[in-house]
Short mmCIF file of C-alpha atoms in Angstrom, two decimals:
data_model
loop_
_atom_site.label_atom_id
_atom_site.label_comp_id
_atom_site.label_asym_id
_atom_site.label_seq_id
_atom_site.Cartn_x
_atom_site.Cartn_y
_atom_site.Cartn_z
CA ARG A 1 56.53 -0.47 -2.26
CA ALA A 2 56.27 -2.01 -5.73
CA ALA A 3 59.43 -0.17 -6.82
CA GLU A 4 61.44 -2.52 -4.60
CA TRP A 5 60.26 -5.57 -6.54
CA GLN A 6 61.96 -6.98 -9.59
CA LEU A 7 59.19 -5.88 -11.94
CA ASP A 8 61.16 -6.64 -15.07
CA GLN A 9 61.68 -10.29 -14.03
CA PRO A 10 58.51 -11.63 -12.37
CA ALA A 11 58.76 -15.05 -10.72
CA TRP A 12 55.51 -16.16 -12.35
CA SER A 13 52.99 -14.75 -14.85
CA GLY A 14 49.54 -16.03 -15.68
CA ARG A 15 45.88 -15.12 -15.28
CA LEU A 16 43.92 -14.11 -12.20
CA ARG A 17 40.29 -15.03 -11.47
CA ILE A 18 38.03 -14.16 -8.55
CA THR A 19 35.39 -16.68 -7.48
CA ALA A 20 33.13 -16.81 -4.45
CA LYS A 21 31.73 -19.53 -2.22
CA GLY A 22 29.29 -18.28 0.38
CA ASN A 23 30.69 -15.16 2.01
CA THR A 24 34.31 -15.92 1.07
CA ALA A 25 35.98 -14.70 -2.12
CA PHE A 26 38.91 -16.60 -3.63
CA ILE A 27 41.69 -15.00 -5.66
CA LYS A 28 42.99 -17.73 -7.95
CA LEU A 29 46.25 -17.54 -9.88
CA GLU A 30 46.08 -19.93 -12.83
CA ASP A 31 48.24 -20.87 -15.78
CA LYS A 32 47.08 -18.78 -18.72
CA THR A 33 47.28 -21.75 -21.11
CA SER A 34 46.26 -24.87 -19.20
CA GLY A 35 44.25 -23.23 -16.40
CA GLU A 36 46.21 -25.17 -13.75
CA LEU A 37 45.96 -23.58 -10.30
CA PHE A 38 49.23 -22.00 -9.15
CA ALA A 39 48.02 -20.47 -5.86
CA GLN A 40 44.90 -19.08 -4.28
CA ALA A 41 44.13 -16.53 -1.60
CA PRO A 42 40.86 -16.78 0.35
CA VAL A 43 39.48 -13.36 1.25
CA GLU A 44 37.00 -13.09 4.10
CA GLN A 45 37.15 -9.31 4.49
CA PHE A 46 37.98 -6.44 2.16
CA PRO A 47 39.86 -4.22 2.79
CA GLY A 48 41.81 -6.52 5.07
CA ILE A 49 45.07 -8.31 5.61
CA ALA A 50 44.33 -10.83 2.84
CA VAL A 51 44.57 -8.10 0.15
CA GLU A 52 46.48 -4.84 0.53
CA GLY A 53 47.45 -2.20 -2.00
CA VAL A 54 50.98 -0.85 -2.21
CA THR A 55 51.78 2.77 -1.44
CA ASP A 56 53.40 3.75 -4.72
CA SER A 57 51.07 2.27 -7.38
CA SER A 58 47.41 1.50 -8.07
CA ARG A 59 48.31 -1.57 -10.18
CA TYR A 60 50.11 -3.65 -7.53
CA PHE A 61 48.88 -5.50 -4.47
CA VAL A 62 50.10 -7.82 -1.72
CA ILE A 63 47.93 -10.93 -1.26
CA ARG A 64 48.11 -13.76 1.31
CA ILE A 65 48.03 -17.15 -0.36
CA GLU A 66 47.22 -20.45 1.42
CA ASP A 67 47.86 -24.05 0.42
CA GLY A 68 44.98 -25.61 2.37
CA ASN A 69 47.33 -27.23 4.91
CA GLY A 70 47.71 -24.17 7.14
CA ARG A 71 50.74 -22.72 5.34
CA ARG A 72 50.52 -19.10 4.25
CA ALA A 73 52.72 -16.71 2.30
CA PHE A 74 52.56 -13.08 1.22
CA ILE A 75 53.33 -12.37 -2.42
CA GLY A 76 53.14 -9.29 -4.58
CA VAL A 77 51.02 -9.26 -7.74
CA GLY A 78 50.62 -6.57 -10.36
CA PHE A 79 48.68 -5.86 -13.54
CA VAL A 80 50.15 -4.59 -16.78
CA ASP A 81 46.92 -2.73 -17.60
CA ARG A 82 45.48 -0.22 -15.13
CA GLY A 83 41.92 -1.17 -16.16
CA ASP A 84 42.50 -4.76 -15.01
CA ALA A 85 43.62 -3.48 -11.62
CA PHE A 86 40.45 -1.39 -11.40
CA ASP A 87 38.28 -4.43 -12.23
CA PHE A 88 40.11 -6.44 -9.56
CA ASN A 89 39.19 -3.85 -6.93
CA VAL A 90 35.58 -3.54 -8.08
CA ALA A 91 35.01 -7.31 -8.11
CA LEU A 92 36.08 -7.60 -4.46
CA GLN A 93 34.05 -4.53 -3.44
CA ASP A 94 30.88 -5.85 -5.14
CA HIS A 95 31.19 -9.23 -3.45
CA PHE A 96 31.50 -7.84 0.05
CA LYS A 97 28.78 -5.29 -0.60
CA TRP A 98 26.49 -8.23 -1.38
CA VAL A 99 27.68 -9.97 1.83
CA ARG A 100 26.72 -6.91 3.89
CA GLN A 101 23.30 -6.71 2.24
CA GLN A 102 22.60 -10.38 2.95
CA SER A 103 23.67 -9.93 6.56
CA GLU A 104 21.36 -6.93 6.95
CA LEU A 105 18.40 -8.80 5.45
CA ALA A 106 18.99 -11.76 7.76
CA ARG A 107 19.14 -9.45 10.78
CA GLN A 108 15.87 -7.75 9.81
CA ALA A 109 14.16 -11.11 9.33
CA GLN A 110 15.36 -12.23 12.75
CA ASP A 111 14.05 -9.03 14.35
CA LEU A 112 10.64 -9.61 12.77
CA GLU A 113 10.50 -13.19 14.06
CA GLN A 114 11.45 -12.15 17.60
CA GLY A 115 9.14 -9.13 17.72
CA PRO A 116 5.42 -9.24 18.46
CA LYS A 117 3.43 -10.76 15.63
CA LEU A 118 0.50 -8.84 14.23
CA ASP A 119 -2.65 -10.94 14.16
CA LEU A 120 -5.04 -9.67 11.49
CA GLY A 121 -7.48 -12.57 11.70
CA PHE A 122 -11.04 -12.31 13.05
CA LYS A 123 -11.60 -13.41 16.59
CA GLU A 124 -14.50 -15.69 17.41
CA GLY A 125 -17.72 -13.69 17.32
CA GLN A 126 -16.03 -10.57 15.96
CA THR A 127 -17.92 -8.65 13.29
CA ILE A 128 -17.32 -5.58 11.17
CA LYS A 129 -19.71 -2.94 9.87
CA LEU A 130 -19.69 -1.52 6.36
CA ASN A 131 -21.18 1.91 5.73
CA ILE A 132 -22.96 1.73 2.38
CA ALA A 133 -25.25 4.76 2.88
CA ASN A 134 -23.29 6.80 0.38
CA MET A 135 -23.43 3.95 -2.10
CA LYS A 136 -27.24 3.75 -1.88
CA LYS A 137 -27.52 7.48 -2.26
CA LYS A 138 -25.47 7.45 -5.42
CA GLU A 139 -27.41 4.56 -6.88
CA GLY A 140 -30.81 6.25 -6.21
CA ALA A 141 -29.72 9.68 -7.46
CA THR A 142 -30.54 8.95 -11.09
CA GLY A 143 -34.02 7.55 -10.35
CA SER A 144 -35.23 10.11 -7.80
CA THR A 145 -37.84 11.69 -10.10
CA ARG A 146 -41.36 10.72 -9.08
CA PRO A 147 -43.24 9.01 -11.92
CA ARG A 148 -46.46 10.55 -13.14
CA PRO A 149 -49.60 8.43 -13.23
CA ALA A 150 -50.02 7.24 -16.76
CA GLY A 151 -53.24 6.56 -18.59
CA PRO A 152 -53.92 3.74 -21.01
CA GLY A 153 -51.08 3.18 -23.44
CA GLY A 154 -48.66 5.17 -21.29
CA LEU A 155 -50.35 8.57 -21.92
CA SER A 156 -51.16 11.10 -19.21
CA LEU A 157 -54.78 12.18 -19.66
CA LEU A 158 -56.51 15.18 -18.13
CA PRO A 159 -60.12 14.93 -16.87
CA PRO A 160 -62.77 16.58 -19.06
CA PRO A 161 -63.72 20.16 -18.14
CA PRO A 162 -66.80 20.63 -15.92
CA GLY A 163 -70.14 21.34 -17.57
CA GLY A 164 -69.81 18.86 -20.35
CA LYS A 165 -73.34 19.91 -21.39
CA SER A 166 -74.83 23.43 -21.22
CA SER A 167 -78.33 24.33 -20.06
CA SER A 168 -79.43 24.70 -23.67
CA GLY A 169 -78.50 21.10 -24.42
CA GLU A 170 -75.49 22.06 -26.54
CA ARG A 171 -72.12 20.38 -26.19
CA PRO A 172 -68.90 22.30 -25.72
CA ALA A 173 -66.26 22.48 -28.37
CA SER A 174 -64.54 19.24 -29.15
CA LEU A 175 -61.34 18.33 -27.31
CA PRO A 176 -58.13 18.46 -29.29
CA ALA A 177 -56.64 15.19 -30.39
CA PRO A 178 -54.25 13.75 -27.80
CA ALA A 179 -50.63 14.48 -28.39
CA ARG A 180 -48.45 11.60 -29.45
CA LEU A 181 -45.48 11.14 -27.15
CA PRO A 182 -42.18 9.91 -28.64
CA GLY A 183 -41.97 6.17 -28.60
CA THR A 184 -45.58 5.69 -27.32
CA PRO A 185 -48.08 4.09 -29.71
CA ILE A 186 -51.65 5.37 -29.73
CA THR A 187 -54.24 2.80 -30.64
CA ASP A 188 -57.80 3.45 -31.72
CA SER A 189 -59.12 0.96 -29.16
CA LEU A 190 -57.70 3.01 -26.27
CA LEU A 191 -58.41 6.53 -27.46
CA SER A 192 -61.51 6.34 -29.72
CA TRP A 193 -63.87 9.05 -28.55
CA PRO A 194 -67.00 9.94 -30.55
CA GLN A 195 -66.55 13.09 -32.48
CA PRO A 196 -69.11 15.75 -31.39
CA ALA A 197 -71.38 17.38 -33.89
CA ALA A 198 -70.58 20.85 -35.12
CA ALA A 199 -71.76 23.52 -32.68
CA PRO A 200 -74.41 25.97 -33.91
CA ALA A 201 -73.51 29.56 -34.51
CA ALA A 202 -75.67 30.78 -31.59
CA ASP A 203 -74.05 32.07 -28.45
CA VAL A 204 -73.59 29.07 -26.15
CA TRP A 205 -73.53 31.39 -23.10
CA GLY A 206 -76.84 33.13 -23.87
CA ASP A 207 -78.87 31.14 -21.35
CA PHE A 208 -76.52 32.18 -18.56
CA ALA A 209 -77.12 35.82 -19.38
CA LYS A 210 -80.95 35.31 -19.08
CA ALA A 211 -80.76 33.36 -15.88
CA SER A 212 -81.69 35.24 -12.77
CA GLY A 213 -79.55 35.26 -9.64
#
């Protein structure tokens, strides 16, 4: 109980620092002016016997100090400000939380080393197959239209109608000029047909009407 201590006349006053080396935390009591070490308490476990809180206050603790020669002593320490006592607790908790995490990571790594190892490499003579049928289908989808046979200059030409010349020796009506497709040049050397003479006014089908059978 801190109430049993002579709180109004402490035996020593100074500053307290917590340092760590490996898994061990060290509570160091130092002179607040010169920084000279007064005593230190190594803490290997928290909560534990090295640091214990009193029953009647959250600002006072009992710590076990050591001189490095095997001698130990239990002393009571307290903080004037409650926030400093809170920071003291949190610093020790964070350190040993880190120690537990490191221990867990080391255990997992050891389990992985001892367990069966997964070999993802190819064995000698081993092959794999890749299905690229869908890839080819997608690539050929845009060019699936069958091209039309093109005439000279890229134009599609129709054959002339049958009966280019009637029985009376007259030519049929002239063909219309070929249509110009967008982006396709039409040159006179490719599409220069002789223009037919004007048809007479007589009925070009008259001879068929006179023909027998």
